[in-house]
PDB file of C-alpha atoms in Angstrom:
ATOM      1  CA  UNK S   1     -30.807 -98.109 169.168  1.00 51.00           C
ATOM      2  CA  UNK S   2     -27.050 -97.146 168.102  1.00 43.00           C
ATOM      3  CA  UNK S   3     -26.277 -93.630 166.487  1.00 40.00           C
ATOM      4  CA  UNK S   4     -26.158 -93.718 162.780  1.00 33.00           C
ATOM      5  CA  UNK S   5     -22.729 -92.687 162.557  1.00 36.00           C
ATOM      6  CA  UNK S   6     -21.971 -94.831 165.974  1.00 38.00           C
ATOM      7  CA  UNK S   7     -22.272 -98.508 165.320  1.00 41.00           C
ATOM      8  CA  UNK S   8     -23.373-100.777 168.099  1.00 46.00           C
ATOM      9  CA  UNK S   9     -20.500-102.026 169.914  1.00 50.00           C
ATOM     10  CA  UNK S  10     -21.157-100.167 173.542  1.00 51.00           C
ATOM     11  CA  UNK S  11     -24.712-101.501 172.903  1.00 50.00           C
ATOM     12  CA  UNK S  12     -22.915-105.165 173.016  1.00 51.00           C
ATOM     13  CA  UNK S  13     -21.433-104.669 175.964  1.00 49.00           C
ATOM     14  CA  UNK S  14     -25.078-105.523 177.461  1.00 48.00           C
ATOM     15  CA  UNK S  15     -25.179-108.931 175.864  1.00 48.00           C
ATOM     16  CA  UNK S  16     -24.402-112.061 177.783  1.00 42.00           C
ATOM     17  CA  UNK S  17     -21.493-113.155 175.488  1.00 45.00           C
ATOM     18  CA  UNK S  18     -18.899-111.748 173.496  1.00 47.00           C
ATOM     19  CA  UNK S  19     -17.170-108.729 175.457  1.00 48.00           C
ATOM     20  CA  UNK S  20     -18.723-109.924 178.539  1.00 51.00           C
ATOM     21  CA  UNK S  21     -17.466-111.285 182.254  1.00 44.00           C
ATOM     22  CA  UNK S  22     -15.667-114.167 181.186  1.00 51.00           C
ATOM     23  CA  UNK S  23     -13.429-112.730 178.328  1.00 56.00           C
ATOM     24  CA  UNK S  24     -13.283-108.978 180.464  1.00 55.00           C
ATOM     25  CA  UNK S  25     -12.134-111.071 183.570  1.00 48.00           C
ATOM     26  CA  UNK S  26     -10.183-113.985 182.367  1.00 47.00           C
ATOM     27  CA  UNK S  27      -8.396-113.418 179.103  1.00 50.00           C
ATOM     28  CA  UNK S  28      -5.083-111.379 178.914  1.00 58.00           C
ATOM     29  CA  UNK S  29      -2.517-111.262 175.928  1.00 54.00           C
ATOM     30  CA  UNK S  30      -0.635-114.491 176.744  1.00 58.00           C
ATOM     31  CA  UNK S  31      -4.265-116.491 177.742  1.00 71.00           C
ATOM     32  CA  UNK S  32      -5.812-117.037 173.654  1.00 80.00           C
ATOM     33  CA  UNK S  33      -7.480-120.386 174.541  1.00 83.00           C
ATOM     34  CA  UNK S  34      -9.852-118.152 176.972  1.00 81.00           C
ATOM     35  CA  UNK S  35     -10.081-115.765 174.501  1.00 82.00           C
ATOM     36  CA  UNK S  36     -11.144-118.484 171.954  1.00 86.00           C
ATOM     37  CA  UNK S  37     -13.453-120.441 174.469  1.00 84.00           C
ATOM     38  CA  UNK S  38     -15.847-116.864 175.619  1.00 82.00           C
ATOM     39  CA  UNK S  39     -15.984-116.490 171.325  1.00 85.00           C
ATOM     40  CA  UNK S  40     -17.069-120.373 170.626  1.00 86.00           C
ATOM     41  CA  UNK S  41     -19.405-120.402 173.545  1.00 82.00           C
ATOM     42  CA  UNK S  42     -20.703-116.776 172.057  1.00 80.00           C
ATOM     43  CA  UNK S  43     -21.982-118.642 168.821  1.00 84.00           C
ATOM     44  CA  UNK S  44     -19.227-116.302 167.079  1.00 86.00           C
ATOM     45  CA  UNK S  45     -18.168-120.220 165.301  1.00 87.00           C
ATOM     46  CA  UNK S  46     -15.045-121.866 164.962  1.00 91.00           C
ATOM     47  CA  UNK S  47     -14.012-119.664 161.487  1.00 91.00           C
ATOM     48  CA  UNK S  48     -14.764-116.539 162.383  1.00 90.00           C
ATOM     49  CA  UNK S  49     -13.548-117.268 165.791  1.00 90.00           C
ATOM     50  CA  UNK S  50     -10.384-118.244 164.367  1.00 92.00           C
ATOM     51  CA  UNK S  51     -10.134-115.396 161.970  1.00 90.00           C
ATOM     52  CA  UNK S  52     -10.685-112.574 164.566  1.00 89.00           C
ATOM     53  CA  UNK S  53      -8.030-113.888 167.124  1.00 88.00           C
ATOM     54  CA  UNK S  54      -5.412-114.119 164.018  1.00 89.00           C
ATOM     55  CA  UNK S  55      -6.336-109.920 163.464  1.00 87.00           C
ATOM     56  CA  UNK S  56      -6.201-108.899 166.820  1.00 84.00           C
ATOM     57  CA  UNK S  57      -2.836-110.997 167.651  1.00 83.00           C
ATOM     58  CA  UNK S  58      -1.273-109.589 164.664  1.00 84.00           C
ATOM     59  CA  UNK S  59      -2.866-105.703 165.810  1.00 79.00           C
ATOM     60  CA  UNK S  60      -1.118-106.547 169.399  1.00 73.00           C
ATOM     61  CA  UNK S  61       2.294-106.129 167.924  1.00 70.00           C
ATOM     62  CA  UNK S  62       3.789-106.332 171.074  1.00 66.00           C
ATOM     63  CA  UNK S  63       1.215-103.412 173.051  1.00 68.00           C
ATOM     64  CA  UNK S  64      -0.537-103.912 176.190  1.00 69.00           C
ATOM     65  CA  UNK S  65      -3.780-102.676 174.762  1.00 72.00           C
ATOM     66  CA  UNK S  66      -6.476-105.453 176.222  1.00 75.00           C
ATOM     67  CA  UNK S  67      -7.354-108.169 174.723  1.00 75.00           C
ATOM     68  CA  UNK S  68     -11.043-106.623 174.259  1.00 74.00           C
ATOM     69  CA  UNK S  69     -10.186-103.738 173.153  1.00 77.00           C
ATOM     70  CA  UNK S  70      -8.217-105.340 170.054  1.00 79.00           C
ATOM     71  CA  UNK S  71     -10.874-107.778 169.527  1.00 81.00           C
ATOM     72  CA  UNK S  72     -13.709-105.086 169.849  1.00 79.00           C
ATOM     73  CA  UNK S  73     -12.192-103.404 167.107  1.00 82.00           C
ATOM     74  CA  UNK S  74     -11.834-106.323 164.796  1.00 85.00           C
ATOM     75  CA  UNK S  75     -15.610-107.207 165.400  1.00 84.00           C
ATOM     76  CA  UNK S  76     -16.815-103.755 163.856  1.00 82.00           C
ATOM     77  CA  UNK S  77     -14.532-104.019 161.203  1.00 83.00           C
ATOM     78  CA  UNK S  78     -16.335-107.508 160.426  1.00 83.00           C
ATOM     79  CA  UNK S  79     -19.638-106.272 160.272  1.00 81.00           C
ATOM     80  CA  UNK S  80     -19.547-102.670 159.896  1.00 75.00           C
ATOM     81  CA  UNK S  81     -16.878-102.408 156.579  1.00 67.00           C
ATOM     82  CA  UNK S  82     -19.967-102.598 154.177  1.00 67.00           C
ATOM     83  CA  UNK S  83     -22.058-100.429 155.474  1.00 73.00           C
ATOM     84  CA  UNK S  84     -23.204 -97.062 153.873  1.00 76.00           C
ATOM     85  CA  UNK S  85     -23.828 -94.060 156.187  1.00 81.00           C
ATOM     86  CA  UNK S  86     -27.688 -93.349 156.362  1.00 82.00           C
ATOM     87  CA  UNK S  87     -27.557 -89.689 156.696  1.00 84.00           C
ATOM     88  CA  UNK S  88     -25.606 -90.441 152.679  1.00 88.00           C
ATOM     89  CA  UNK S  89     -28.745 -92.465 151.499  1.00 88.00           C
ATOM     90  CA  UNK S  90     -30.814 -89.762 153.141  1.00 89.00           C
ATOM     91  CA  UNK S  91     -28.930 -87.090 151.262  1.00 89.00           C
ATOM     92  CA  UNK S  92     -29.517 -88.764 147.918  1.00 91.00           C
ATOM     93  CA  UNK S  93     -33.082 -90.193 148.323  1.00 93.00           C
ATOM     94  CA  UNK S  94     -36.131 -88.075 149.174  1.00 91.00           C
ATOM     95  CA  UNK S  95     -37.549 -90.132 150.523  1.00 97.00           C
ATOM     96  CA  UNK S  96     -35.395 -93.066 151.885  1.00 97.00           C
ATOM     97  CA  UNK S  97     -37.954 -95.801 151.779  1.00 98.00           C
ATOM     98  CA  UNK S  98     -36.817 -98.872 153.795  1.00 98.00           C
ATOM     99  CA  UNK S  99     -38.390-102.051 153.935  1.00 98.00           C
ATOM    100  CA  UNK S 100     -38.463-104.289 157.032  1.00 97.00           C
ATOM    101  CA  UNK S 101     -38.823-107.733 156.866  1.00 96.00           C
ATOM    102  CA  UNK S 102     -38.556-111.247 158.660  1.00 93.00           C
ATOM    103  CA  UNK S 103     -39.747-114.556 160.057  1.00 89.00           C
ATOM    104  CA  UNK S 104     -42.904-114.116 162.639  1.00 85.00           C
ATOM    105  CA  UNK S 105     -41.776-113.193 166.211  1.00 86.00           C
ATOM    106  CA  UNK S 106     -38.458-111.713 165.271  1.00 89.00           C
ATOM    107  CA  UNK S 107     -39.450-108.675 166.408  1.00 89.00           C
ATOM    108  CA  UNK S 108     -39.863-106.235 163.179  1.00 92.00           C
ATOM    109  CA  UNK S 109     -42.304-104.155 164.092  1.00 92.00           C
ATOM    110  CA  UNK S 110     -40.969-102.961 167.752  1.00 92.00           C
ATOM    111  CA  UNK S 111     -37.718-102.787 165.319  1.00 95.00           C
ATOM    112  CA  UNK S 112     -39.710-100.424 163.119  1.00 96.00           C
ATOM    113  CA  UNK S 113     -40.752 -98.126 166.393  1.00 95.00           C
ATOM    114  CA  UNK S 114     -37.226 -97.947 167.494  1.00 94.00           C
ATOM    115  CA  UNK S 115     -35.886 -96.694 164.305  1.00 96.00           C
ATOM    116  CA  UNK S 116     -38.883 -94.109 163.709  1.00 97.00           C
ATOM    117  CA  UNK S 117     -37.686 -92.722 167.172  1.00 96.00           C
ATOM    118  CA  UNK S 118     -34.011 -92.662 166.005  1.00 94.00           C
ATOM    119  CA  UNK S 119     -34.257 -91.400 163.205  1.00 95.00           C
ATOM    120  CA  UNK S 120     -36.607 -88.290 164.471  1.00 96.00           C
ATOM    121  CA  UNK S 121     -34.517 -87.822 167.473  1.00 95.00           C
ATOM    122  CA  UNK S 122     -31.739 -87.250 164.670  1.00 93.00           C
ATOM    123  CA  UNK S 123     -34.710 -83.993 163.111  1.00 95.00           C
ATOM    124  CA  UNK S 124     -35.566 -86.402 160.783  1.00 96.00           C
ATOM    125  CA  UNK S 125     -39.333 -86.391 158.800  1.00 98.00           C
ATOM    126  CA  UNK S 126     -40.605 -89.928 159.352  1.00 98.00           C
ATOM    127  CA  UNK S 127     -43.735 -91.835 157.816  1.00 99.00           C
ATOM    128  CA  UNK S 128     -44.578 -95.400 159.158  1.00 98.00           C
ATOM    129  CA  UNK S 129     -46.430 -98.124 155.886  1.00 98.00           C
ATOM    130  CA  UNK S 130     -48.032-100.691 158.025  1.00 95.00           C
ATOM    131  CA  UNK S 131     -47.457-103.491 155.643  1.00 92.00           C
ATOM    132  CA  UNK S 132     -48.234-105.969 157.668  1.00 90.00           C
ATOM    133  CA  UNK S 133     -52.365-106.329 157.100  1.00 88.00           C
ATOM    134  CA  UNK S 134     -52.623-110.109 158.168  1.00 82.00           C
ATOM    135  CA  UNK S 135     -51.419-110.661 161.309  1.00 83.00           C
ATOM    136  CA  UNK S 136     -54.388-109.172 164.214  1.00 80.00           C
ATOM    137  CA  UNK S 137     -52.904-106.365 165.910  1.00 88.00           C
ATOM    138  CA  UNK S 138     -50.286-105.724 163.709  1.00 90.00           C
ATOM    139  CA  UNK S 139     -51.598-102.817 162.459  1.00 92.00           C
ATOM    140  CA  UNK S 140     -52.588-101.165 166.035  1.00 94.00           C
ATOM    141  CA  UNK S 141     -49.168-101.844 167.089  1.00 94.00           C
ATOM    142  CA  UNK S 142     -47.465 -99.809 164.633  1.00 95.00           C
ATOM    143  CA  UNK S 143     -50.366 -97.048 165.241  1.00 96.00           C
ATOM    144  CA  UNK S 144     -49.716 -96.969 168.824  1.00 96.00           C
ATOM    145  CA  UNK S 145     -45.394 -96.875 167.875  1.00 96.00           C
ATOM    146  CA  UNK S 146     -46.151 -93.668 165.807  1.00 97.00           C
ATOM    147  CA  UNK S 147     -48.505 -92.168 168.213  1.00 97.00           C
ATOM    148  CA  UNK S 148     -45.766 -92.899 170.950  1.00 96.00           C
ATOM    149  CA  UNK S 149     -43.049 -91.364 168.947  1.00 96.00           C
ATOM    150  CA  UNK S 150     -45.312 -88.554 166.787  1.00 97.00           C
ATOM    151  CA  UNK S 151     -44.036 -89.504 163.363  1.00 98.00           C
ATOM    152  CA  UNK S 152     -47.300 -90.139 160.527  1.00 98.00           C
ATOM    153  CA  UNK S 153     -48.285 -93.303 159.563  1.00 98.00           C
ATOM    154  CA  UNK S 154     -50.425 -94.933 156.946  1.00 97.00           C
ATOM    155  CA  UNK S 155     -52.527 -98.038 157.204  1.00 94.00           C
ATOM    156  CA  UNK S 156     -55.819 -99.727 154.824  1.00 87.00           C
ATOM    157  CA  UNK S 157     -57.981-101.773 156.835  1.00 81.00           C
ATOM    158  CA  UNK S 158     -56.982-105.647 157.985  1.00 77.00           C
ATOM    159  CA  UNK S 159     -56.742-107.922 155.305  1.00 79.00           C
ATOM    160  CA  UNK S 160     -55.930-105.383 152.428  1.00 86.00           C
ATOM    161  CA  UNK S 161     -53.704-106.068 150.180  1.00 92.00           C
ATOM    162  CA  UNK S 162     -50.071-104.980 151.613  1.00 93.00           C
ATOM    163  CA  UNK S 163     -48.761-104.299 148.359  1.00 95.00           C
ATOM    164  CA  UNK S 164     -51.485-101.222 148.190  1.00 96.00           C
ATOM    165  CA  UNK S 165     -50.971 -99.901 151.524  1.00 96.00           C
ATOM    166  CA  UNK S 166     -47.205 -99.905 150.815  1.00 97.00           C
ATOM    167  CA  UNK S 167     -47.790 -98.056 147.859  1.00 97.00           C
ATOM    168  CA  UNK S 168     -50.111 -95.755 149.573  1.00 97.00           C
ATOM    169  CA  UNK S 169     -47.150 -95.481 152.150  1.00 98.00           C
ATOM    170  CA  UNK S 170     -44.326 -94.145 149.917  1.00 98.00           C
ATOM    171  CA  UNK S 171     -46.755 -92.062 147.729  1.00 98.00           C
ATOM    172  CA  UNK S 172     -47.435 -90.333 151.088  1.00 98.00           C
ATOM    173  CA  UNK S 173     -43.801 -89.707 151.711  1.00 98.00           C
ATOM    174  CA  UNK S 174     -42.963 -88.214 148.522  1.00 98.00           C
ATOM    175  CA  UNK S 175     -45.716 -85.887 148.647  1.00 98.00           C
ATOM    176  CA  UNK S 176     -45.391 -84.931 152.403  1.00 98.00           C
ATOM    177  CA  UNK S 177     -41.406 -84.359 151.813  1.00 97.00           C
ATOM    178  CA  UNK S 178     -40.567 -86.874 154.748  1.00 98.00           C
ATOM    179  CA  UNK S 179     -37.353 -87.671 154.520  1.00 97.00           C
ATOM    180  CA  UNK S 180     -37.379 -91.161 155.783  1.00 98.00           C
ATOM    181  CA  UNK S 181     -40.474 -93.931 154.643  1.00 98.00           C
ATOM    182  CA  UNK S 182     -40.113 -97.603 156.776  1.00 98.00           C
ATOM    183  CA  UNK S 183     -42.245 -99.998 155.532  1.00 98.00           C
ATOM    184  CA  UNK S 184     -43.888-102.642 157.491  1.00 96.00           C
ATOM    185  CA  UNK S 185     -44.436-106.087 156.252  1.00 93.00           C
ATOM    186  CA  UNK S 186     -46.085-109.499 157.350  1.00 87.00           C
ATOM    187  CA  UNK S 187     -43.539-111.920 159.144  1.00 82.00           C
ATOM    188  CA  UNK S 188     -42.674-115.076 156.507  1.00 68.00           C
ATOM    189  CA  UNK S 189     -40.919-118.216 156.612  1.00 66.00           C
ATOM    190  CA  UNK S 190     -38.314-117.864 154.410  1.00 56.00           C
ATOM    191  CA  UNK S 191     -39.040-121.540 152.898  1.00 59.00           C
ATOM    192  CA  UNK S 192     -42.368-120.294 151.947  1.00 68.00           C
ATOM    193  CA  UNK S 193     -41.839-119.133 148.195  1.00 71.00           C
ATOM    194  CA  UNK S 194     -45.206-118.225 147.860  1.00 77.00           C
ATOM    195  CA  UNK S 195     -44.633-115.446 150.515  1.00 78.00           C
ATOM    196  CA  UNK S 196     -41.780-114.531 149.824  1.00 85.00           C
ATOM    197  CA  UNK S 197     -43.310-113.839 146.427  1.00 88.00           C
ATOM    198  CA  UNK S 198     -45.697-111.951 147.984  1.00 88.00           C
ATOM    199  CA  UNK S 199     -42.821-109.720 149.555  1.00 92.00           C
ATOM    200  CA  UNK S 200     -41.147-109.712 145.926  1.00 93.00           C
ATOM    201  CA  UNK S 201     -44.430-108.234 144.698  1.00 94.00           C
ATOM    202  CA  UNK S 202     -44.256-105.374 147.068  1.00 95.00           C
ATOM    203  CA  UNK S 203     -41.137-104.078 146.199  1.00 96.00           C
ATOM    204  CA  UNK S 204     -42.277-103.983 142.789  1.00 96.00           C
ATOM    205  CA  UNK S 205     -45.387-102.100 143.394  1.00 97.00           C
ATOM    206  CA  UNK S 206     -43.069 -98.932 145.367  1.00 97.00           C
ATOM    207  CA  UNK S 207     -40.722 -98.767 141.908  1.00 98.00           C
ATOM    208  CA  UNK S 208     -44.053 -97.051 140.079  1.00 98.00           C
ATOM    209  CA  UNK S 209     -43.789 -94.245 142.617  1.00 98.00           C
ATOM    210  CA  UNK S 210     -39.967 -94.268 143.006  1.00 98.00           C
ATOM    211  CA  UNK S 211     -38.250 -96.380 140.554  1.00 97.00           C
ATOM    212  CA  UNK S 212     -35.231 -97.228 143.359  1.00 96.00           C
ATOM    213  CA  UNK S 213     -37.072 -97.474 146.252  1.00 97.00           C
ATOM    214  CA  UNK S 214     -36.744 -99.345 148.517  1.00 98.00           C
ATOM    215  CA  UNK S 215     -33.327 -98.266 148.675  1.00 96.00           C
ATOM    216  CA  UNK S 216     -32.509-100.356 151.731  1.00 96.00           C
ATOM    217  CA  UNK S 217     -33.749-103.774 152.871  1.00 97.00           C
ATOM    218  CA  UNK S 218     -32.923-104.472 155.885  1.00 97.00           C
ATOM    219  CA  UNK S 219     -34.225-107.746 157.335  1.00 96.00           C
ATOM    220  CA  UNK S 220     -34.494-108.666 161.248  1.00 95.00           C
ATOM    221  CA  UNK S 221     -33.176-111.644 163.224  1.00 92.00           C
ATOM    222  CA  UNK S 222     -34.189-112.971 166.349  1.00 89.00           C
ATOM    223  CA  UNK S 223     -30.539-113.263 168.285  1.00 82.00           C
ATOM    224  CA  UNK S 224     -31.483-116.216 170.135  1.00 82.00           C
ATOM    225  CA  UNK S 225     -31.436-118.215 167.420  1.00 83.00           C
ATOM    226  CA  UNK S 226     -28.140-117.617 167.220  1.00 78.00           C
ATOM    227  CA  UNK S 227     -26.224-119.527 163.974  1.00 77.00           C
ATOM    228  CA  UNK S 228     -29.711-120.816 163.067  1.00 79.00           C
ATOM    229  CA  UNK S 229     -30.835-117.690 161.694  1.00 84.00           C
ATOM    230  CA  UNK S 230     -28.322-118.142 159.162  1.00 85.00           C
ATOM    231  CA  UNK S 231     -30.197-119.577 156.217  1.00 85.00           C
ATOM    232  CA  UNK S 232     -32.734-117.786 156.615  1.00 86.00           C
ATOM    233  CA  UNK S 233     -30.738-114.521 156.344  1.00 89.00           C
ATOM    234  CA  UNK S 234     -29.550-116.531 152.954  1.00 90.00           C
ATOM    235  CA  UNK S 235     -33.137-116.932 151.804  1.00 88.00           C
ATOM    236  CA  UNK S 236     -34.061-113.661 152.179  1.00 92.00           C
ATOM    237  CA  UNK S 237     -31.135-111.706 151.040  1.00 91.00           C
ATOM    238  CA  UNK S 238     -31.026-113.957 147.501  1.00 90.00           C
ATOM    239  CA  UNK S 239     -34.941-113.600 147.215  1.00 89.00           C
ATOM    240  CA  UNK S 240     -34.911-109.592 147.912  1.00 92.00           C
ATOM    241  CA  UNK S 241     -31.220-108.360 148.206  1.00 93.00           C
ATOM    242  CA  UNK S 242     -31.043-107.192 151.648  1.00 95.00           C
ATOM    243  CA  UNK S 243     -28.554-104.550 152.065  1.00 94.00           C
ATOM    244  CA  UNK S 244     -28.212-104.801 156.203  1.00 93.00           C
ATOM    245  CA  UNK S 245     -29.190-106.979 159.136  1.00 93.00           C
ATOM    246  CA  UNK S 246     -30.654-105.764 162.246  1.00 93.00           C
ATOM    247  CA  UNK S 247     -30.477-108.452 165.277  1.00 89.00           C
ATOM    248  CA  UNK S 248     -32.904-108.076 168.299  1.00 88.00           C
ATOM    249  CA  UNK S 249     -33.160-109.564 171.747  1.00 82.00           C
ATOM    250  CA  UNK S 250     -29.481-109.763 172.300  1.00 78.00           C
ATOM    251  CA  UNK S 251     -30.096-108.704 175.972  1.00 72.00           C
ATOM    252  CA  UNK S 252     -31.587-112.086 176.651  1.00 66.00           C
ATOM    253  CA  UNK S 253     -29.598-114.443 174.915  1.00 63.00           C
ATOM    254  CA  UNK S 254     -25.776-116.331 175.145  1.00 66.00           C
ATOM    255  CA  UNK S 255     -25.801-116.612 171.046  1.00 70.00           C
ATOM    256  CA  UNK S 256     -25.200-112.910 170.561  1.00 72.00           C
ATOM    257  CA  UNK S 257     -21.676-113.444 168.811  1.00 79.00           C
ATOM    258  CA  UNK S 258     -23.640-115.194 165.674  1.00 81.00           C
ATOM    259  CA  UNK S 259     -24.020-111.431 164.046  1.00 84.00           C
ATOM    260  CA  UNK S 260     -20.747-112.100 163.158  1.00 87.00           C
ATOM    261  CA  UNK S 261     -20.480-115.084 160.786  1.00 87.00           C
ATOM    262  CA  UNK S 262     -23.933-114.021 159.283  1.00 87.00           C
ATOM    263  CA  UNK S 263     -22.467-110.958 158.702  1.00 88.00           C
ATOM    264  CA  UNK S 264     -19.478-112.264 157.227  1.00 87.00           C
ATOM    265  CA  UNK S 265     -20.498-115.133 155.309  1.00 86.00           C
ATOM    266  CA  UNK S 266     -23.470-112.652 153.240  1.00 87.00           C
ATOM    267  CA  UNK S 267     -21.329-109.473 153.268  1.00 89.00           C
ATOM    268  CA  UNK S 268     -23.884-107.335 154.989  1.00 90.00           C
ATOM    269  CA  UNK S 269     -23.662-104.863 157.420  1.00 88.00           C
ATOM    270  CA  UNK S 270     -25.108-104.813 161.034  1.00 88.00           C
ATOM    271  CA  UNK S 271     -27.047-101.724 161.164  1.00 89.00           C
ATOM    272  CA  UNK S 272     -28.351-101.616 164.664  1.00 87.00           C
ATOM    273  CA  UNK S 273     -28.895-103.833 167.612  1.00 84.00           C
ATOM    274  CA  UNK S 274     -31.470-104.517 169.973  1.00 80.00           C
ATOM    275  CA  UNK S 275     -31.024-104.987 173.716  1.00 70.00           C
ATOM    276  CA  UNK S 276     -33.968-104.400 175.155  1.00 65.00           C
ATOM    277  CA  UNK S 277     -37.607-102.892 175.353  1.00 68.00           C
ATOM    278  CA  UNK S 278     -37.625 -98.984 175.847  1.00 67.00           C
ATOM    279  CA  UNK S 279     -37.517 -96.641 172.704  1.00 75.00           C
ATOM    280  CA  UNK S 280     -33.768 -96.060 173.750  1.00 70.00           C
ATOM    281  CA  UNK S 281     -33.070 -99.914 173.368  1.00 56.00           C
TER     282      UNK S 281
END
């Protein structure tokens, strides 16, 4: 996973699209319709395609700095412009309970590891809420992520009642002092109301032990959907106000550059990427 303070472009570099062969080997200042082609075939779409080119011709100005480079730049200023440093929330909220959610399969839960490993390899406390009480394994998963990465974790028994266990979860890291408090949660369809009720619900229940929390939302897509994960990043954000996207599998997939117009069209930040399967990743 990216740095906190870093934000994921080097990580990008690893994805099949966007900065990659075609655009590093092919497009030069005076060569745009390449430039335009490697974005569209990307799943960056024609609008935000178009929009990006316009900055980085204008940022040219006559230099010789490559055509990557300037577009590189423009494409963290898209997504990374509304998004609040972590070691800030940290610094205001003890502790900084985060919620994770998502469709099945988008990969929240690995997510969930990664980021207890990140953010402990930064010296920060961590507690892991395994939220996510329905689906079979769910809950060993997440055990075996905090075992792996020595961080505590709280869990009720399969089939409990999520809303408990995340109370349980953040009650546990206010009292232990932790300084960070991710919260797992059951994979939805986000044209389910009734579950995304459910998730609704949740967040409600953490208020009576902090009245803010969770003080991020931060809800995971599966990059090879590519621009088809963008109603359901609509869904969720208007049914819970997400404050940041994470996108995963963008090692294995050609639709990478759809982090972009997601990110764009619901004015959230990309907090981290995901590019492949160890810790580091």
């Amino acid at each position: 996973m990216p740095k906190l303070e870093n934000p994921f472009l080097g990580k990008l570099e690893r994805t099949k699209s966007i900065l990659g062969l075609k655009l590093e080997r092919s497009a030069t200042p005076s060569n745009w319709e390449v430039v335009e082609e490697a974005l569209l075939e990307g799943d960056v779409g024609a609008a935000t395609t178009e929009r990006l080119i316009a900055r980085a011709k204008q940022n040219r100005n006559g230099s010789d700095e490559p055509v990557k480079s300037l577009l590189g730049q423009e494409m963290v200023k898209l997504i990374d412009t509304r998004r609040v440093a972590l070691s800030e929330l940290m610094e205001k909220n003890h502790p900084l309970v985060i919620s994770v959610v998502g469709i099945n399969g988008a990969g929240k839960t690995t997510t969930i590891g990664k980021l207890a490993h990140h953010f402990k390899s930064s010296g920060k406390k961590v507690l892991l809420g395994a939220g996510d009480t329905f689906r079979a394994g769910a809950i060993a998963q997440l055990k075996m992520w905090a075992e792996r990465v020595g961080v505590d974790f709280v869990t009720g028994r399969e089939g409990a009642d999520p809303g408990a266990v995340a109370f349980d979860a953040v009650s546990a890291g206010k009292a232990r002092a932790m300084d960070v408090v991710l919260l797992d949660t059951a994979g939805r369809l986000h044209t389910k109301s009734n579950l995304m009720e459910e998730l609704k619900k949740i967040h409600k229940v953490v208020k009576k032990v902090i009245p803010e929390a969770p003080h991020e939302t931060w809800l995971v897509l599966d990059g090879t959907l590519g621009q088809n994960s963008i109603n359901q990043a609509k869904e969720f954000s208007e049914a819970l106000g997400v404050t940041g996207l994470i996108v995963t599998k963008l090692d294995g997939t050609s639709k990478g550059g759809a982090i972009f117009p997601i990110s764009e069209e619901l004015s959230l930040p990309v907090y981290f990427v995901g590019v492949g399967e160890s810790v580091e990743d």
